Coordinates of C-alpha atoms and ligand atoms in Angstrom, one line a residue:
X1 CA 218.1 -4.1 -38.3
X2 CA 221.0 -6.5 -37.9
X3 CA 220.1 -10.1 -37.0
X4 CA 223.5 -11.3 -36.6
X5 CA 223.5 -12.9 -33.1
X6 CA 223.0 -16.9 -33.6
X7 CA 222.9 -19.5 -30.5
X8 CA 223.7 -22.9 -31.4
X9 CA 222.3 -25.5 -29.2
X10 CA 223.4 -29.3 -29.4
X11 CA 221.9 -32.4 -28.4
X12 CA 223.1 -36.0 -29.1
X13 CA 226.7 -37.6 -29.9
X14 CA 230.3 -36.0 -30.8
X15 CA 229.5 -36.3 -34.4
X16 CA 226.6 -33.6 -33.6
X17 CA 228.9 -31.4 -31.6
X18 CA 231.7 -31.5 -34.6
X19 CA 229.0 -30.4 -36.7
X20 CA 227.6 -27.5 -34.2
X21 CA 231.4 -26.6 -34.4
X22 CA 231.4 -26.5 -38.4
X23 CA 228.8 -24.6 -38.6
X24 CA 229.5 -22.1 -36.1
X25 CA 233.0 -21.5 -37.7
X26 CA 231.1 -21.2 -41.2
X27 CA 228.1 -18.6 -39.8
X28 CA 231.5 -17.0 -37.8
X29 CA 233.1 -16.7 -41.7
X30 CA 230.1 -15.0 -43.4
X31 CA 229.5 -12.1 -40.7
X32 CA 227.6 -14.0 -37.8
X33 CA 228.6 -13.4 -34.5
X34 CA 227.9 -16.9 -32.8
X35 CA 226.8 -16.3 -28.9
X36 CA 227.1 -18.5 -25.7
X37 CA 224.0 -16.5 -24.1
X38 CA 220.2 -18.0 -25.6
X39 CA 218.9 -14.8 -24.5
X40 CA 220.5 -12.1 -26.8
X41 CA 220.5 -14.2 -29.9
X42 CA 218.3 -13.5 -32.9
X43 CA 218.8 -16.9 -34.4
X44 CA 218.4 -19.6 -32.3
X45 CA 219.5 -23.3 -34.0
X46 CA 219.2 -27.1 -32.6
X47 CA 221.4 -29.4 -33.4
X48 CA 219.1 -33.0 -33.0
X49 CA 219.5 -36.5 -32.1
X50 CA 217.3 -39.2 -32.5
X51 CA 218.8 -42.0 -31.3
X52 CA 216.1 -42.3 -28.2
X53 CA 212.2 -41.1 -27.9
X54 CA 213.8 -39.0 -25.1
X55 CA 216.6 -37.3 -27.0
X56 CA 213.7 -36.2 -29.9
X57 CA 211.6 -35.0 -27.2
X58 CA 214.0 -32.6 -25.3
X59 CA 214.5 -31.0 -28.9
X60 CA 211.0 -31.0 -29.4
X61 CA 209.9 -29.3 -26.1
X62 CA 212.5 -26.6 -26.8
X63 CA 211.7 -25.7 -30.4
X64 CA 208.1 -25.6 -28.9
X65 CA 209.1 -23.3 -26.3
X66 CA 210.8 -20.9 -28.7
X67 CA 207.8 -20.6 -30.9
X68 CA 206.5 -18.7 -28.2
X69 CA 209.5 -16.4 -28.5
X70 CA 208.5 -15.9 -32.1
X71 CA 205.1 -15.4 -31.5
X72 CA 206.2 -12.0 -29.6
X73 CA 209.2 -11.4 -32.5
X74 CA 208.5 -12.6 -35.8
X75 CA 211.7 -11.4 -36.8
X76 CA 213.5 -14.4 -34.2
X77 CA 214.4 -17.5 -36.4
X78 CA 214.1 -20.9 -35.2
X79 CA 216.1 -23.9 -37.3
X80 CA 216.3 -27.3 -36.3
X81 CA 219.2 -29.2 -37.7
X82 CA 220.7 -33.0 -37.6
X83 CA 219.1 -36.2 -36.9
X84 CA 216.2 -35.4 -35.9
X85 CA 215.7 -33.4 -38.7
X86 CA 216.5 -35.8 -41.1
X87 CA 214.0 -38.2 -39.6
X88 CA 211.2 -36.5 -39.0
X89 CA 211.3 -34.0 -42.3
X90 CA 208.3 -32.0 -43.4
X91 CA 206.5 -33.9 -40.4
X92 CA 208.1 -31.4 -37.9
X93 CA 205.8 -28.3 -39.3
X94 CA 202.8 -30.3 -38.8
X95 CA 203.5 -29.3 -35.1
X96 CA 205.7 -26.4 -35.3
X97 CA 204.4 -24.7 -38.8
X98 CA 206.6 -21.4 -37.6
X99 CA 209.9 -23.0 -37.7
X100 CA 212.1 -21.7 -40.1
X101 CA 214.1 -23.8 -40.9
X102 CA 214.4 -27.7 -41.5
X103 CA 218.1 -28.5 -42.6
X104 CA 219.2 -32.5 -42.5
X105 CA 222.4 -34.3 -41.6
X106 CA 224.0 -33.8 -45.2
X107 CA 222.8 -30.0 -45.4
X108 CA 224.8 -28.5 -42.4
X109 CA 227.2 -26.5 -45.0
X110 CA 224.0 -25.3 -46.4
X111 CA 223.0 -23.4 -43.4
X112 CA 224.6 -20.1 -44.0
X113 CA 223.1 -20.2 -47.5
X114 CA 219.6 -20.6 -45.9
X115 CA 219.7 -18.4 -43.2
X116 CA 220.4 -15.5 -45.5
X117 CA 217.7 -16.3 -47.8
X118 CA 215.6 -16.3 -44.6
X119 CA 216.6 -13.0 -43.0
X120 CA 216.5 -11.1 -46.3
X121 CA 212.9 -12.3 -47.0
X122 CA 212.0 -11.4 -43.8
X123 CA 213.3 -7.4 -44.0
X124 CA 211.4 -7.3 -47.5
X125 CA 208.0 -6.3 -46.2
X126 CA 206.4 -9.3 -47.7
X127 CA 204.3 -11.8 -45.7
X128 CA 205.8 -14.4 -43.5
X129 CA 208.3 -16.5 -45.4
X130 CA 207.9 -20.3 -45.8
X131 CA 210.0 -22.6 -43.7
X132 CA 212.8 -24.0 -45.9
X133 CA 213.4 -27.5 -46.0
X134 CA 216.7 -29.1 -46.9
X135 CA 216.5 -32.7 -46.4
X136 CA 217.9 -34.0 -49.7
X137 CA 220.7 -36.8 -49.6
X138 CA 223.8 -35.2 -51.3
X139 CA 227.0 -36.7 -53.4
X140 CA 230.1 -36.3 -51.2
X141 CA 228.5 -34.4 -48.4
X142 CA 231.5 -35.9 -46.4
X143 CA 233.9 -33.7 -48.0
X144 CA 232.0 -30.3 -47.6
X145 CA 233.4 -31.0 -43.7
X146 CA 236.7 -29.8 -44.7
X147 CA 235.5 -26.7 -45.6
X148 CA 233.9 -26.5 -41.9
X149 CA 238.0 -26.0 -40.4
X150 CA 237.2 -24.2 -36.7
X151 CA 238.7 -20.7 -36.7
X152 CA 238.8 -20.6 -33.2
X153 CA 241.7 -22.2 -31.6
X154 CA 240.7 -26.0 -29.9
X155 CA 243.0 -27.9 -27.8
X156 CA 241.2 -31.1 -28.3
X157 CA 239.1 -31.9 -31.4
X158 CA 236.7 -34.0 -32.9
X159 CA 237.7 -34.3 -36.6
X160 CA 234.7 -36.4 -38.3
X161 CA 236.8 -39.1 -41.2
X162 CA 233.8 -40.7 -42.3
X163 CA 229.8 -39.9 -42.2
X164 CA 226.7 -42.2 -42.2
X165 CA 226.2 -46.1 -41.6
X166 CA 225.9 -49.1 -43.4
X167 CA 225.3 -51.8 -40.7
X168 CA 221.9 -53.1 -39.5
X169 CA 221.5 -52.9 -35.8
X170 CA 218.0 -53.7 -35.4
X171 CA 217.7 -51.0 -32.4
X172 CA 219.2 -48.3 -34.7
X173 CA 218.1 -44.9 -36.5
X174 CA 221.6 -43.6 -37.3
X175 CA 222.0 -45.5 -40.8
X176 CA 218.4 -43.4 -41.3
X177 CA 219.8 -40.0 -40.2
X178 CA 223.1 -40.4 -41.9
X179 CA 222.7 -42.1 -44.5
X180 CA 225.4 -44.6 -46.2
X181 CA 228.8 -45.1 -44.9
X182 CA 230.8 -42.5 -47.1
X183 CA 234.9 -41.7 -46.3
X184 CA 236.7 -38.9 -46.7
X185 CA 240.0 -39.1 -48.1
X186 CA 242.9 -39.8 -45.9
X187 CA 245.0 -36.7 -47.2
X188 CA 242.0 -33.9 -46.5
X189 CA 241.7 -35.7 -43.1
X190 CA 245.4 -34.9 -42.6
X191 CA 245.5 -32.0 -43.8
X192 CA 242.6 -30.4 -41.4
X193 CA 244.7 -31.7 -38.6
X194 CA 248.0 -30.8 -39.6
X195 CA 245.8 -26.9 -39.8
X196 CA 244.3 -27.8 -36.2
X197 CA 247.9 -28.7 -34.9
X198 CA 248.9 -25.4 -36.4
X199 CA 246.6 -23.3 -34.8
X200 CA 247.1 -24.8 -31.1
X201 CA 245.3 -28.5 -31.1
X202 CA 247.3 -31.2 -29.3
X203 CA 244.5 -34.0 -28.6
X204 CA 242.5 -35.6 -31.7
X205 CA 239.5 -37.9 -31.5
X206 CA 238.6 -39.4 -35.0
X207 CA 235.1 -40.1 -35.6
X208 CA 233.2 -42.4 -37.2
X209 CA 230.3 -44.8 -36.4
X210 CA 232.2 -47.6 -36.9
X211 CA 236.0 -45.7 -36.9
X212 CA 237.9 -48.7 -37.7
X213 CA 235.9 -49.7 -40.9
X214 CA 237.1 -46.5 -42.2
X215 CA 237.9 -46.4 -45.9
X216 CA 237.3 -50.1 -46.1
X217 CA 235.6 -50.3 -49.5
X218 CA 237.4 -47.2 -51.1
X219 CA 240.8 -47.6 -49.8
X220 CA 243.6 -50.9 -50.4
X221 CA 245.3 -52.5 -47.4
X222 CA 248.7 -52.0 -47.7
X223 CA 251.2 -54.0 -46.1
X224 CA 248.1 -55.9 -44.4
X225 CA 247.3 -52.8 -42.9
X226 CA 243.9 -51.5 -42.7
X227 CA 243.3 -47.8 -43.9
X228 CA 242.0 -47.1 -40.6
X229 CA 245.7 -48.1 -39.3
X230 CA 247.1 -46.3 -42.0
X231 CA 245.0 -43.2 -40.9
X232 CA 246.3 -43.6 -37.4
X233 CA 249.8 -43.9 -38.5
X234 CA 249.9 -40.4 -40.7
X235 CA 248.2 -38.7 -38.0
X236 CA 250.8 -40.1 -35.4
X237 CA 253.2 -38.3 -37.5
X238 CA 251.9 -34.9 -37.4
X239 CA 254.1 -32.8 -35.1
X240 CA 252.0 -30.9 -32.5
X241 CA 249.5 -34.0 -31.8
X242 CA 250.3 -35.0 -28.5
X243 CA 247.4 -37.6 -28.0
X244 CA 244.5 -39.0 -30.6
X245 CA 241.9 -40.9 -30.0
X246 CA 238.9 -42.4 -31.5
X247 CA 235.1 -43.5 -31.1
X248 CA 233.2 -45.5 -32.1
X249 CA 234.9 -48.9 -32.9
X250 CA 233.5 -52.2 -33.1
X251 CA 234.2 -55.7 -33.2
X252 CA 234.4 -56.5 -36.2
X253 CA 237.7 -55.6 -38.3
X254 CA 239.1 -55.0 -34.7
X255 CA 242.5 -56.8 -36.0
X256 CA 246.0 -57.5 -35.0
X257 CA 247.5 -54.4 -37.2
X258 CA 244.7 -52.5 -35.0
X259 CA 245.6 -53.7 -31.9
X260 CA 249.8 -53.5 -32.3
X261 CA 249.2 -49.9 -32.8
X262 CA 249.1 -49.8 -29.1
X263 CA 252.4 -51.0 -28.9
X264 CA 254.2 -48.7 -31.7
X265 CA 252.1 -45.7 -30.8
X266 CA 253.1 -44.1 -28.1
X267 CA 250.0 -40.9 -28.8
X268 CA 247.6 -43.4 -29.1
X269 CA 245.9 -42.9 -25.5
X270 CA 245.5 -45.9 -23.3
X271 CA 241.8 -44.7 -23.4
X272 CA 239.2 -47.3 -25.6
X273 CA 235.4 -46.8 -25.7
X274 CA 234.5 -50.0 -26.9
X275 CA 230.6 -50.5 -27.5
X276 CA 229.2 -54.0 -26.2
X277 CA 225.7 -53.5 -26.0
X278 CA 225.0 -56.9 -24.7
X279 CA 226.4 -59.8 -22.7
X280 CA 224.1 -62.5 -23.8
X281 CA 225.0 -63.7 -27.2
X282 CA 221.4 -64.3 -28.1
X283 CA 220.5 -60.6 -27.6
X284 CA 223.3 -59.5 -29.5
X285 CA 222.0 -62.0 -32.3
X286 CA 218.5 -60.5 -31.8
X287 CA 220.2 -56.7 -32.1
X288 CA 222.3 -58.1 -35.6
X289 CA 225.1 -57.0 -33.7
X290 CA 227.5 -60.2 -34.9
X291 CA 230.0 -61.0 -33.1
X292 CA 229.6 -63.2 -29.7
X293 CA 230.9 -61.9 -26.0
X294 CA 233.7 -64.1 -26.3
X295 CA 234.8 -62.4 -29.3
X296 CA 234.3 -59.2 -27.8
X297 CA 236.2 -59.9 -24.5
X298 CA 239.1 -61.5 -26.7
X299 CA 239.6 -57.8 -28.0
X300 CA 239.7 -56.7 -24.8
X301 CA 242.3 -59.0 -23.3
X302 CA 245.1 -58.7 -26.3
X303 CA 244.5 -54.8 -25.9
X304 CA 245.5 -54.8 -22.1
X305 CA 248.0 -57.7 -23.0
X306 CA 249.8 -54.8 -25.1
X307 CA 248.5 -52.0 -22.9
X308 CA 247.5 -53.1 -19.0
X309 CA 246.8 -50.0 -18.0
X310 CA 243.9 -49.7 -20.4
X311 CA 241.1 -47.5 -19.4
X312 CA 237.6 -49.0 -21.3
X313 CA 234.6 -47.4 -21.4
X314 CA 231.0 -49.1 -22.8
X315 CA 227.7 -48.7 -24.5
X316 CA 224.8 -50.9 -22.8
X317 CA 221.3 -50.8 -23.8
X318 CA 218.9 -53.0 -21.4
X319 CA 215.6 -54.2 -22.0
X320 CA 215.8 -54.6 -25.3
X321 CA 212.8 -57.1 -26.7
X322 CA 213.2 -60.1 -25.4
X323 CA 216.1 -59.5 -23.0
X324 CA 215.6 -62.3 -19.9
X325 CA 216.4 -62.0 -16.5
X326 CA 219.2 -64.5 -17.9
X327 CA 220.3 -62.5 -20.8
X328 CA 220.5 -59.6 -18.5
X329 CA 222.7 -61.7 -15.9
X330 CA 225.0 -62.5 -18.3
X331 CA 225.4 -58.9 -19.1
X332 CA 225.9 -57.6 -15.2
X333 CA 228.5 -60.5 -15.5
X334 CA 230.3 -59.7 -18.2
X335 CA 230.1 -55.6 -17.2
X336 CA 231.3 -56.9 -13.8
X337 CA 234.3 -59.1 -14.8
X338 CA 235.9 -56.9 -17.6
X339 CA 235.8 -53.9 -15.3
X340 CA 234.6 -51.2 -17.7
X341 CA 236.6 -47.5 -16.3
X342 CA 233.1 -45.8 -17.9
X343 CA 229.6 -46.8 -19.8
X344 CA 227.3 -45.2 -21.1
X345 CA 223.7 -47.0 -19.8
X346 CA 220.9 -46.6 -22.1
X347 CA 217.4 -48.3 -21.7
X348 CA 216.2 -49.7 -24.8
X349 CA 214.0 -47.2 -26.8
X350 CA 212.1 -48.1 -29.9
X351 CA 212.3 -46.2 -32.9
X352 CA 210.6 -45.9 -36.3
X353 CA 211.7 -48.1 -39.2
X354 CA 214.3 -49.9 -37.6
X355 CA 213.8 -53.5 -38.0
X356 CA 213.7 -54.3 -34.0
X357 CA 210.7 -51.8 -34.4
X358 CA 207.5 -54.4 -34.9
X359 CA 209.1 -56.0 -31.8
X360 CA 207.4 -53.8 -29.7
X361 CA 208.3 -53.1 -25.9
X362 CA 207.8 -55.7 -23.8
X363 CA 210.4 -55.2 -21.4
X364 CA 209.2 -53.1 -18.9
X365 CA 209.7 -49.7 -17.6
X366 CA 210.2 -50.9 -14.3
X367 CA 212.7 -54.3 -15.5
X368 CA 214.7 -51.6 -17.3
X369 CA 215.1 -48.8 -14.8
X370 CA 216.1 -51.9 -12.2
X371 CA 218.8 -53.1 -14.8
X372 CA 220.5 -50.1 -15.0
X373 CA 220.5 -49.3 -11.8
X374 CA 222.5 -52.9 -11.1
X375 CA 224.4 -51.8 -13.6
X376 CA 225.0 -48.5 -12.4
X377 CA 226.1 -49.2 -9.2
X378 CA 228.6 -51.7 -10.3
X379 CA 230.5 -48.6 -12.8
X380 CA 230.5 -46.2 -9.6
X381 CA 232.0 -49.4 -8.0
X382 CA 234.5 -49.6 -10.3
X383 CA 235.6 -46.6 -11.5
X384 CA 236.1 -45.4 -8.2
X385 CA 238.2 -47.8 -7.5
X386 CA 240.5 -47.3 -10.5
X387 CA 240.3 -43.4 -9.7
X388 CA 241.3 -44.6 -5.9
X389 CA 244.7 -46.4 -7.3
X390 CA 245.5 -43.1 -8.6
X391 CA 245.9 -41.5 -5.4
X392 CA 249.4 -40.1 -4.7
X393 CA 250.4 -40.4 -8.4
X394 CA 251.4 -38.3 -11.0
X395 CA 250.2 -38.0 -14.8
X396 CA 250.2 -35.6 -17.2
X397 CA 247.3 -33.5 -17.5
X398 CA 246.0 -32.3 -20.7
X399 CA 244.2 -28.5 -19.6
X400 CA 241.7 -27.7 -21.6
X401 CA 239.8 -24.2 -19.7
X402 CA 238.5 -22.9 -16.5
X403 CA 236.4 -25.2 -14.7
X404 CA 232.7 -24.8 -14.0
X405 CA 233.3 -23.6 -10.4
X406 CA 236.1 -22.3 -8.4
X407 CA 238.3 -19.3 -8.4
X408 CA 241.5 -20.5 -10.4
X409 CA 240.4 -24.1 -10.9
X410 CA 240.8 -25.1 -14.5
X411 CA 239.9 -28.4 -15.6
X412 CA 241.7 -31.3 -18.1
X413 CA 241.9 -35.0 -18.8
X414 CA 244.4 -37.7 -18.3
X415 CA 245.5 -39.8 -21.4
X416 CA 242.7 -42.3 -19.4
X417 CA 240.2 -39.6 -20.2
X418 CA 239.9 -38.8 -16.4
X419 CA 238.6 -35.4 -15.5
X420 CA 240.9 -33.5 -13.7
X421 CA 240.3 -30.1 -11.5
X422 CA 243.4 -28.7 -10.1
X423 CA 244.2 -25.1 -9.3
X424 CA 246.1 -23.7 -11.9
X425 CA 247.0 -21.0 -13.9
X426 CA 245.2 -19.9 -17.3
X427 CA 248.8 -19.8 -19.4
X428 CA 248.4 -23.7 -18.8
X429 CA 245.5 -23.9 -20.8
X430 CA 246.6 -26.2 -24.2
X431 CA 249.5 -27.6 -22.2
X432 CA 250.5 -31.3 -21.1
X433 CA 251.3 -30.7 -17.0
X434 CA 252.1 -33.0 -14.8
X435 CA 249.8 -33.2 -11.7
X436 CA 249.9 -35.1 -8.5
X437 CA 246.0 -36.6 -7.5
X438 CA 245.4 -36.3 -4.0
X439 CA 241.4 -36.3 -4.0
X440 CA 239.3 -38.6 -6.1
X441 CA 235.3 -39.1 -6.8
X442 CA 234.2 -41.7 -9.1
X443 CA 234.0 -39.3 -11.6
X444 CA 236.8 -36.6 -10.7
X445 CA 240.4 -36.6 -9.7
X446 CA 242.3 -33.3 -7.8
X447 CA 245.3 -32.8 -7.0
X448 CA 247.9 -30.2 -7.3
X449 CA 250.3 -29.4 -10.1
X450 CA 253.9 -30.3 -10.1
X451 CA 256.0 -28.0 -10.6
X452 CA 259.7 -29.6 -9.9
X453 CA 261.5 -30.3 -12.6
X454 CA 259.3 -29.0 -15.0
X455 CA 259.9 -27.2 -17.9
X456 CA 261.1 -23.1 -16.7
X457 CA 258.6 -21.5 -18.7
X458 CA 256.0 -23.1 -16.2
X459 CA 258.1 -22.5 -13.1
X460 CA 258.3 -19.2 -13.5
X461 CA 254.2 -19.6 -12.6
X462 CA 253.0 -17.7 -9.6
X463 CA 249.8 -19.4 -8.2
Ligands
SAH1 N1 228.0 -46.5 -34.0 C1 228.1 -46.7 -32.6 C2 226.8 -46.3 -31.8 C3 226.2 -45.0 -32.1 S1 224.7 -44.7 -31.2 C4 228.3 -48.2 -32.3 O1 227.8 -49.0 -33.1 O2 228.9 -48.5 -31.3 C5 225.3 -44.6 -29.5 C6 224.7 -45.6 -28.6 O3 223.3 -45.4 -28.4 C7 224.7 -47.1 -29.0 O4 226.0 -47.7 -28.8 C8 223.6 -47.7 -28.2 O5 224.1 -48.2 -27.0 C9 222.7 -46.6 -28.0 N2 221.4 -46.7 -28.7 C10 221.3 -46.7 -30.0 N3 220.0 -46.9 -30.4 C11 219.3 -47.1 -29.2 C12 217.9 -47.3 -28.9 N4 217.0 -47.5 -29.8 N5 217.6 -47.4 -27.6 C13 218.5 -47.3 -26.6 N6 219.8 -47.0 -26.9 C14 220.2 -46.9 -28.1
SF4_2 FE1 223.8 -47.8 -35.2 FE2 224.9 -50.2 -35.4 FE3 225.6 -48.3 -37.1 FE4 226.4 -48.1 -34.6 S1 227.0 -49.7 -36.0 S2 225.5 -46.5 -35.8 S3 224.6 -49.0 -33.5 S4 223.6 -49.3 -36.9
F3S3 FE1 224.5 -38.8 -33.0 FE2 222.1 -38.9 -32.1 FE3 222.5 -38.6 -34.7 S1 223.7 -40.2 -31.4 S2 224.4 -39.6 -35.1 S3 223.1 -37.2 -33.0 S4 220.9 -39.8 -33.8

């Protein structure tokens, strides 16, 4: 009997939906025919995060839920992969002892290997197999990514330049899931996107936990430029990359030679997500986060000196321990007066072996839920505001598929990273197309396409 048909399901950051990708594109290269329907599939595989309880849980609740799918067809396989994974190890068959497989963050090009194994030990008539377990760190894991290239054309990509951690935020279980800060080299990073560009990509986001200390122990400045810059600068260069972007920076080696490149780089988008956790300096101090919020604003205000038209988006935790009513007001101040486009709002959620972790949780669930809600309320504020200026103007529009709903609608960004649903045409798909906004949300801008003046392959378009 064939078991061929794998769902991949993903939880947590880009990083784990690059990986999902890889490993789709790997399972796709050895036979497997990788399905967007749960139901059909004869492998089902979770891609984990552990950065909150709540993330571990969700992945928990679902493995739990597919044991019971096992329990009717012990042929189904069930494999959890990723963070949570990596944290949680052997532990994980103490209350799932049918899962099959266990495979950590530096063990994703392993998975084909292991799945194999699996489904051929299950068609030998032999009792039930034992769960494998691949947790093991590995020497230059980084580079098996280039091996992961996506066979199936992607008009915007994550492409991962660097895995793992080495700072100390005291809130933090990444540097524990991935392990050490490792770089891959600049010319395999170019190369995958000068393949990518090739097959039809035209947006790039580089990845990294902190993207702009990229190569900064294995690499040399060169003409006082950091190899992040230098990165940027070869990948500027590669005909068919309309736009790139990355996530996550942070403060520190946030640099002149980082910040010109707004000003010499015209497919670097205006679009910066720009983590400040904190607007209290003794919180940040408490998190080991080190820079101060005057630092961090400083960035801010030479980036939209070179750039005004700046879109920034956050990362907030509240109620981390010890976090005042104070230290929270100076947070909804600074959030307020830098005027963050996006954020992502995340109450503070303690977790193992981090050093914030004897700290406890003393803010409460009430204190937290009422921060972000101030907080909230302030983004929709915002953001609709800057979505409002947009009104009547035109941008390029960067389509990326069909939207969720809606006959004809198709859905893309702005270079701001604004979603866009506009009636279009599916030959758009993977092209830059100017659109006029007439209808915005705080999270959503329509309009129409413009079709003056526009190139005559695209006028030729019946709608
Ligand atoms: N490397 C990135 C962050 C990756 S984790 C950086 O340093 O900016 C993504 C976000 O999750 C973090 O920015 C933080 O806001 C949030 N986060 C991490 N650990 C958390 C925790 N224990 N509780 C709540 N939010 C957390
Ligand atoms: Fe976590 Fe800090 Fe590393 Fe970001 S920089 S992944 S928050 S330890
Ligand atoms: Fe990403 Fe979650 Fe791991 S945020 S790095 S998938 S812990």
């Amino acid at each position: 009997m064939p078991m061929n048909r794998v769902y991949i399901k993903t939880y947590g950051c880009q990083m784990n939906e690059r990986d999902s990708n890889a490993v789709a594109a790997m399972l796709r290269g050895k036979g497997y025919s990788v399905i967007d329907n749960e139901q059909d599939a004869d492998v089902i595989l979770l891609n984990t995060c552990s950065v909150r309880d709540q993330a571990e849980q969700k992945a928990i609740g679902k493995a739990g839920h597919l044991m019971k799918r096992k329990h009717k067809n012990p042929n189904f396989i069930v494999g959890v992969m990723g963070c949570m994974a990596q944290n949680r190890g052997e532990a994980l068959l103490d209350s799932l002892p049918d899962l099959d497989l266990v495979i950590g963050t530096q063990k994703f090009h392993r998975v084909p290997d292991h799945l194999s194994n699996m489904i051929d030990t299950m068609q030998g008539q032999g009792p039930r197999p034992e769960s494998i377990v691949d947790l093991a760190e590995e020497l230059d894991s980084q580079n098996t990514i280039k091996a992961h290239l996506n066979d199936k054309p992607q008009i915007t990509a994550f492409v991962s330049i660097m895995q793992g951690c080495n700072m100390k935020c005291a809130y933090c279980i990444v540097p524990k899931t991935r392990g050490v800060e490792r770089a891959r080299p600049m010319e395999a990073i170019v190369e995958e996107i000068e393949e990518l560009a090739t097959k039809g990509t035209r947006e790039i986001t580089l990845l990294g936990q902190i993207v702009n200390q990229y190569g900064i122990r294995e690499f040399p400045f060169v003409d006082k430029k950091s190899p992040f810059v230098q990165l940027l600068e070869k990948v500027h260069a590669i005909e068919g990359i309309e736009r790139i972007r990355f996530t996550s920076p942070h403060p520190i080696g946030f640099k002149d030679d980082l910040i010109k490149c707004y000003a010499s780089m015209p497919k670097l988008c205006e679009y910066l997500h720009f983590p400040m956790q904190s607007g209290s300096d003794r919180i940040l101090k408490a998190m080991r986060r080190p820079y101060s919020i005057e630092k961090f604003r400083s960035i801010i205000d030479k980036i939209r000196m070179v750039r005004p038209d700046m879109y920034i988006s956050t990362d907030i935790i509240v109620g981390f321990p010890g976090e005042t009513d104070e230290d929270f007001e100076l947070t909804r101040k600074h959030f307020e007066e830098i005027g963050f486009d996006m954020a992502y709002l995340f109450k503070y959620s303690v977790r193992p072996d981090t050093t914030a972790e004897p700290l406890g949780d003393p803010v409460t669930k009430a204190q937290k839920e009422h921060r972000n809600q101030v907080l909230l309320e302030i983004l929709a504020k915002n953001s609709l505001k800057r979505n409002e200026s947009l009104v009547d103007k035109i941008e390029n529009v960067l389509f990326e598929g069909p939207a969720k709903k809606g006959e004809d609608m198709f859905v893309g960004r702005t270079r701001g990273n604004r979603v866009v649903i506009v009636k279009a045409n599916q030959r758009l798909v993977g092209q830059l197309v100017p659109v006029r906004f007439s209808r915005v949300t705080a999270n959503t801008l329509y309009g129409d396409l413009v079709l003056e003046g526009v190139e005559s392959e695209m006028e030729a378009i019946t709608l």
